[in-house]
Tab-separated table of C-alpha atoms in Angstrom:
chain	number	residue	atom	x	y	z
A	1	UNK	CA	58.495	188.809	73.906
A	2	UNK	CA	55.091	189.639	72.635
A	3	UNK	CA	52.142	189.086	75.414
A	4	UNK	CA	50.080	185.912	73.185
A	5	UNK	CA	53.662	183.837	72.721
A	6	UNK	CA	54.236	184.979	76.438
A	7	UNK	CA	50.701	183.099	77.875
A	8	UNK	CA	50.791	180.483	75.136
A	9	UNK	CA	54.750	179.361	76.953
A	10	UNK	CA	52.625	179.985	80.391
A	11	UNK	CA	50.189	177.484	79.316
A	12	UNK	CA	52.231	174.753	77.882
A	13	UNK	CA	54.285	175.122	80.626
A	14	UNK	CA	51.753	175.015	83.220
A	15	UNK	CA	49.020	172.530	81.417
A	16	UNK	CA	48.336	169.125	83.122
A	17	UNK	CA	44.939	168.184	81.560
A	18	UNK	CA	43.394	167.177	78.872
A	19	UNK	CA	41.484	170.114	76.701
A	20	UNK	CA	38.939	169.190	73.647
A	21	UNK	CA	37.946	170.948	70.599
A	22	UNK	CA	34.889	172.621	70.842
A	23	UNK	CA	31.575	172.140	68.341
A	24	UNK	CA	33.838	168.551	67.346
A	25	UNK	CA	32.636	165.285	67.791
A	26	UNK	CA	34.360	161.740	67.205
A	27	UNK	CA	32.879	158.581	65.751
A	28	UNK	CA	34.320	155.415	67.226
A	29	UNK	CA	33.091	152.084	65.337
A	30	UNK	CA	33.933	148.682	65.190
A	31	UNK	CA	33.211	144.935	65.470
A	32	UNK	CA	34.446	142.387	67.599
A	33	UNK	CA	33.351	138.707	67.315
A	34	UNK	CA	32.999	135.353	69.498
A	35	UNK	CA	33.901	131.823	68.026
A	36	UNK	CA	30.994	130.338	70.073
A	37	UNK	CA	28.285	132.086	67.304
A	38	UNK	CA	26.537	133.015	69.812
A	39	UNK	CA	24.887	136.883	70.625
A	40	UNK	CA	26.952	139.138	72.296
A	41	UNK	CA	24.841	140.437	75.869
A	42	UNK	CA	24.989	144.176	76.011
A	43	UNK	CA	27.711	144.911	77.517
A	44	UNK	CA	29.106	148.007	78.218
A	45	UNK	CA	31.645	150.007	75.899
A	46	UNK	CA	33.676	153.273	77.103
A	47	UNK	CA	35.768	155.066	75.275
A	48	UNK	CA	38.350	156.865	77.206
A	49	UNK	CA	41.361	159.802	76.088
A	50	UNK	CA	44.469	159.841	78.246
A	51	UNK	CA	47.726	162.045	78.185
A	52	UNK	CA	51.060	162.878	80.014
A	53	UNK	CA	51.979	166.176	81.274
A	54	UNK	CA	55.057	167.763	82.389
A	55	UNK	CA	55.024	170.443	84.442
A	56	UNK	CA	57.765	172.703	86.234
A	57	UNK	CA	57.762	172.904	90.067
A	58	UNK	CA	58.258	176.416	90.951
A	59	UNK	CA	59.820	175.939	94.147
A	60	UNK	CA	62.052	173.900	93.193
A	61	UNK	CA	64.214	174.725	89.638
A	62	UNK	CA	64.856	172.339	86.901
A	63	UNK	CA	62.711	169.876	88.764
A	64	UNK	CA	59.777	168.583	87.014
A	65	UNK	CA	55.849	167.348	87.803
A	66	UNK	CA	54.748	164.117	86.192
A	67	UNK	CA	51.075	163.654	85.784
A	68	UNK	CA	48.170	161.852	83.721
A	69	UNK	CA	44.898	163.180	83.322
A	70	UNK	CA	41.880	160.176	82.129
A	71	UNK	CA	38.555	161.047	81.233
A	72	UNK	CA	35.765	159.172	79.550
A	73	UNK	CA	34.769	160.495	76.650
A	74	UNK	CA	32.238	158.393	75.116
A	75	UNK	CA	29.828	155.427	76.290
A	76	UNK	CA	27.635	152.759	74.922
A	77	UNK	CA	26.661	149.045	74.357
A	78	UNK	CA	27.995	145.905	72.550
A	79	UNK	CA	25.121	144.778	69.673
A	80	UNK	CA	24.142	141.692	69.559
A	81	UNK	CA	26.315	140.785	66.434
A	82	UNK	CA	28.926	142.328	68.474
A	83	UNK	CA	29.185	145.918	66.681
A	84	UNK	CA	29.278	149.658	68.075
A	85	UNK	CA	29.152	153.073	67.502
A	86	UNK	CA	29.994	155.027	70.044
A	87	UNK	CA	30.047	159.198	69.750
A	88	UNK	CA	32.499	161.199	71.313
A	89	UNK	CA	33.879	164.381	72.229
A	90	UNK	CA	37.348	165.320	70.942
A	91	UNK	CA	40.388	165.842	72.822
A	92	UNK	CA	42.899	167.715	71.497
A	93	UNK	CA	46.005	166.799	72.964
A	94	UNK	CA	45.422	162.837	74.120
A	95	UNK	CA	48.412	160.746	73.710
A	96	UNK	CA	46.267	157.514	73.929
A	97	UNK	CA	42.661	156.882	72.982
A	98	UNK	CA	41.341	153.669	73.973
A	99	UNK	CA	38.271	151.483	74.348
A	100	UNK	CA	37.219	149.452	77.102
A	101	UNK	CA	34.168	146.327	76.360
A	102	UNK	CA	32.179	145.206	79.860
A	103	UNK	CA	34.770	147.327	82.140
A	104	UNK	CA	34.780	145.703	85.428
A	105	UNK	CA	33.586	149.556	86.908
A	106	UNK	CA	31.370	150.052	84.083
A	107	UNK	CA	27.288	149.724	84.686
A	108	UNK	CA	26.368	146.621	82.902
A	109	UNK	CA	29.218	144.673	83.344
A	110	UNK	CA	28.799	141.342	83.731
A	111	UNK	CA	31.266	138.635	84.676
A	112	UNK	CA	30.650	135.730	82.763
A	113	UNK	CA	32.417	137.932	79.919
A	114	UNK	CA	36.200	139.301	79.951
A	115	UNK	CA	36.753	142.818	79.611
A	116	UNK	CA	38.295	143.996	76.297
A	117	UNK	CA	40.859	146.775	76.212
A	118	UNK	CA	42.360	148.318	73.098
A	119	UNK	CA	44.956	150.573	73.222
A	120	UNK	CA	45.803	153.711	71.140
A	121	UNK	CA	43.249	153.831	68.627
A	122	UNK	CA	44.222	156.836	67.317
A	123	UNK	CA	47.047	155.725	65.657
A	124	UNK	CA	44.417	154.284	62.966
A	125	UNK	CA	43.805	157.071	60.276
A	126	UNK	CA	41.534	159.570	60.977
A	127	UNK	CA	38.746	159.608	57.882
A	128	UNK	CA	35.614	161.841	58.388
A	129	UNK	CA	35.629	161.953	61.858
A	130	UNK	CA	36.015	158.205	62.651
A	131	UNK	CA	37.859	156.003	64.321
A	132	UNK	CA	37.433	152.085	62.169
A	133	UNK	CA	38.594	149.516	64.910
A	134	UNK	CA	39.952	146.616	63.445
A	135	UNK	CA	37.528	143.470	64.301
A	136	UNK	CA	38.841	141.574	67.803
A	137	UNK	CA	37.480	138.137	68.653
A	138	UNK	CA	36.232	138.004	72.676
A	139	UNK	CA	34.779	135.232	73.920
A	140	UNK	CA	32.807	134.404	77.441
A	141	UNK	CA	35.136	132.830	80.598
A	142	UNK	CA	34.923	128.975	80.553
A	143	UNK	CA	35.687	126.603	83.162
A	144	UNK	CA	38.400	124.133	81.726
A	145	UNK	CA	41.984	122.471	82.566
A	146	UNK	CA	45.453	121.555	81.721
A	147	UNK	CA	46.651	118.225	81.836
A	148	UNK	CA	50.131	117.386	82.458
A	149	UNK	CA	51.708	113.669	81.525
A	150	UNK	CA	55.211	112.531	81.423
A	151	UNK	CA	55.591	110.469	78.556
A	152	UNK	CA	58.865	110.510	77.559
A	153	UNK	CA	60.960	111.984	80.729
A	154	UNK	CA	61.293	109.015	83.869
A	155	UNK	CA	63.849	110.644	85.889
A	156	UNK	CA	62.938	114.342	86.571
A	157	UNK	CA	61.308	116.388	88.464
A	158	UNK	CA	58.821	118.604	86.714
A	159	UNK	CA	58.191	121.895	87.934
A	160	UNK	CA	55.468	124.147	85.932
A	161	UNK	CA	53.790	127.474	86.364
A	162	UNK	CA	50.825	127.804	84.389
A	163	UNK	CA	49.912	131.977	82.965
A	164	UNK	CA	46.463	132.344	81.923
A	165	UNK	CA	44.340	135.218	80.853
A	166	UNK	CA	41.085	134.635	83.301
A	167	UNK	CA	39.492	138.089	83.155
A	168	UNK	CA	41.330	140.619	81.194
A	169	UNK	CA	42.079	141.077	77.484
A	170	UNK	CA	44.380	143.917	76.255
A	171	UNK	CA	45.849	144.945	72.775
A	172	UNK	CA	47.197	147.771	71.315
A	173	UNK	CA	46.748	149.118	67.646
A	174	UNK	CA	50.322	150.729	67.859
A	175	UNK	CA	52.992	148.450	68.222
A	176	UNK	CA	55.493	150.776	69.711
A	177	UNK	CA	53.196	150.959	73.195
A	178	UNK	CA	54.528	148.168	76.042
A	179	UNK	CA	51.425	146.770	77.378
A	180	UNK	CA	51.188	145.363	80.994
A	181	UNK	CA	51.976	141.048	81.591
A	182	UNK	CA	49.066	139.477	79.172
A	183	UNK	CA	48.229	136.971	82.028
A	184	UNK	CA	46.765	138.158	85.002
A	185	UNK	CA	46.157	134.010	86.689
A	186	UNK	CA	49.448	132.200	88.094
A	187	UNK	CA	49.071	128.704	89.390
A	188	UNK	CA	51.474	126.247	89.272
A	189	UNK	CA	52.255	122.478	90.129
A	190	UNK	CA	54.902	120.041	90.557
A	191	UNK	CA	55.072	116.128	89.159
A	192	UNK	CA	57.597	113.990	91.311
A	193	UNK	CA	59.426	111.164	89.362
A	194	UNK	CA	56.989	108.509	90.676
A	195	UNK	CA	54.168	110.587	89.493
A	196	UNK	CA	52.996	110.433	85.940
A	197	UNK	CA	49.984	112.591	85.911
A	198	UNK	CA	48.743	116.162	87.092
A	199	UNK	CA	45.852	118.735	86.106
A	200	UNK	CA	45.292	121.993	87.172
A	201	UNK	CA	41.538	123.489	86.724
A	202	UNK	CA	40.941	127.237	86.210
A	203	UNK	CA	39.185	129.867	84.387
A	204	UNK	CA	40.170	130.865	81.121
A	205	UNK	CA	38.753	133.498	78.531
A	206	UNK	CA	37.642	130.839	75.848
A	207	UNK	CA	39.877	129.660	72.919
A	208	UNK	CA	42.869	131.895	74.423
A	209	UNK	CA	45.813	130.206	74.511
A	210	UNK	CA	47.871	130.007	78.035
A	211	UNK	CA	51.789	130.154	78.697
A	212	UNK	CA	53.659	127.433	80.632
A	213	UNK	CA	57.189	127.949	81.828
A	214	UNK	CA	58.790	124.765	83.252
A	215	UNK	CA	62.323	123.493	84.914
A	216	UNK	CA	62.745	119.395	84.761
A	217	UNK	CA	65.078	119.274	87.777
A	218	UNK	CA	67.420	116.391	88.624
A	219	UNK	CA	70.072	117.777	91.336
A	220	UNK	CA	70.262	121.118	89.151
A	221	UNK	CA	68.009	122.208	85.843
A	222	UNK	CA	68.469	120.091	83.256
A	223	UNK	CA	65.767	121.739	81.107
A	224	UNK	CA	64.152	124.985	81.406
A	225	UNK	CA	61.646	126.659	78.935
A	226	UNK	CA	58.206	128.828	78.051
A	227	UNK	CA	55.757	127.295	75.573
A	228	UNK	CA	52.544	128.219	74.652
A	229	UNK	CA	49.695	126.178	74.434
A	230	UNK	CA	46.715	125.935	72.540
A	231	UNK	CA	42.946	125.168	73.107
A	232	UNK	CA	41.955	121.818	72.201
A	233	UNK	CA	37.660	122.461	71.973
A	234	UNK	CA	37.450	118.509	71.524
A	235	UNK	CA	38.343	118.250	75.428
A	236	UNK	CA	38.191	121.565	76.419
A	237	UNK	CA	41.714	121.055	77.661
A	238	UNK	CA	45.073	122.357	77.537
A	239	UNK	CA	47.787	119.434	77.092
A	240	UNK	CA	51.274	119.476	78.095
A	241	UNK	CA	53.479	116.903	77.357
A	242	UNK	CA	57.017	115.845	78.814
């Protein structure tokens, strides 16, 4: 085997990190908006390049190393309108590039805002350098409440567990890529036959809709379901009838 294919199986073999192309620079852009209409603070923005790497353990044959190697490649601040432009270097064998608005670790961050993530941006095309990121609307973390109300249902037992997205917003441009549960808040409550009403207050990212699952119990489940609900801004309230 020639020596260059020799040290270029060494290295793919042996590689667990990311490596970037030199004299090469990226361009990440993009907009995200707020249905308040009101000016974004600035708030952080990193843009990160991750990959996977498989490597062979020598002391051990046919058994395998699995790592990830993360860096950040690019920083910057939200404009007040909500756009950025943030300049990179370029990695040339990332599996994900993503970008992270007011990161909880990130100087800046403040926590009347959620943090943004979007995942795998470079799965959008690659035109002159430059990453366009579609527009995503974020807006700041409101106090507000579901109300529960039997209406229709006299005889059961209502048990409910409330998902909510308090702090954390995540997407991904490729739809392919399993992202982690979309709501980090759990609370729940329970509504007694004699009881007719219940509310639960918490913080919510504002205008994001939350996800109930419920069981109306009467000696075993008689009913059991998910359902999403919506913001009503009228009442700043989320409303679940039974």
């Amino acid at each position: 085997m020639p020596r260059i294919y020799l040290l270029l199986l060494i290295f793919l073999l042996f590689s667990c990190e990311l490596t970037y192309e030199p004299n090469r620079r990226l361009l990440i852009k993009g907009q995200v908006e707020n249905q308040e209409n009101i000016d974004f603070p600035t708030l952080p923005v990193d843009v990160y390049a991750s990959g996977r790497f498989f490597s062979p353990l020598i002391l051990f044959p046919f058994g395998y190393s699995n790592t990830e190697d993360i860096d950040r490649i690019g920083n910057g601040e939200l404009n007040a309108d909500g756009s950025y432009n943030i300049t990179t270097i370029s990695p040339s064998n990332a599996y994900n590039i993503f970008l992270v608005v007011n990161g909880e670790d990130a100087m800046g961050y403040q926590t009347q805002w959620p943090t943004l993530v979007i995942q795998r941006l470079n799965v959008e095309p690659l035109e002159t350098h430059t990453y366009e990121v579609p527009v995503e609307n974020i807006n700041p973390i409101v106090e507000t409440q579901l109300r529960v109300s039997r209406t229709n249902n006299q005889t059961d037992t209502l048990l409910l567990t409330l998902n909510f997205n308090g702090s954390v917003k995540e997407l991904s441009l490729d739809p392919e890529l399993e992202l982690e549960a979309p709501y980090q808040g759990l609370l729940g409550i329970q509504l007694n036959p004699t009881e007719t009403d219940g509310s639960l207050n918490f913080e919510n990212i504002g205008r994001e809709p939350v996800q109930v699952h419920y069981q109306l119990l009467n000696n075993i489940v008689v009913e059991e379901m998910e359902v999403l609900l919506p913001y009503n801004p009228e009442t700043n309230t989320y409303e679940f009838d039974f």
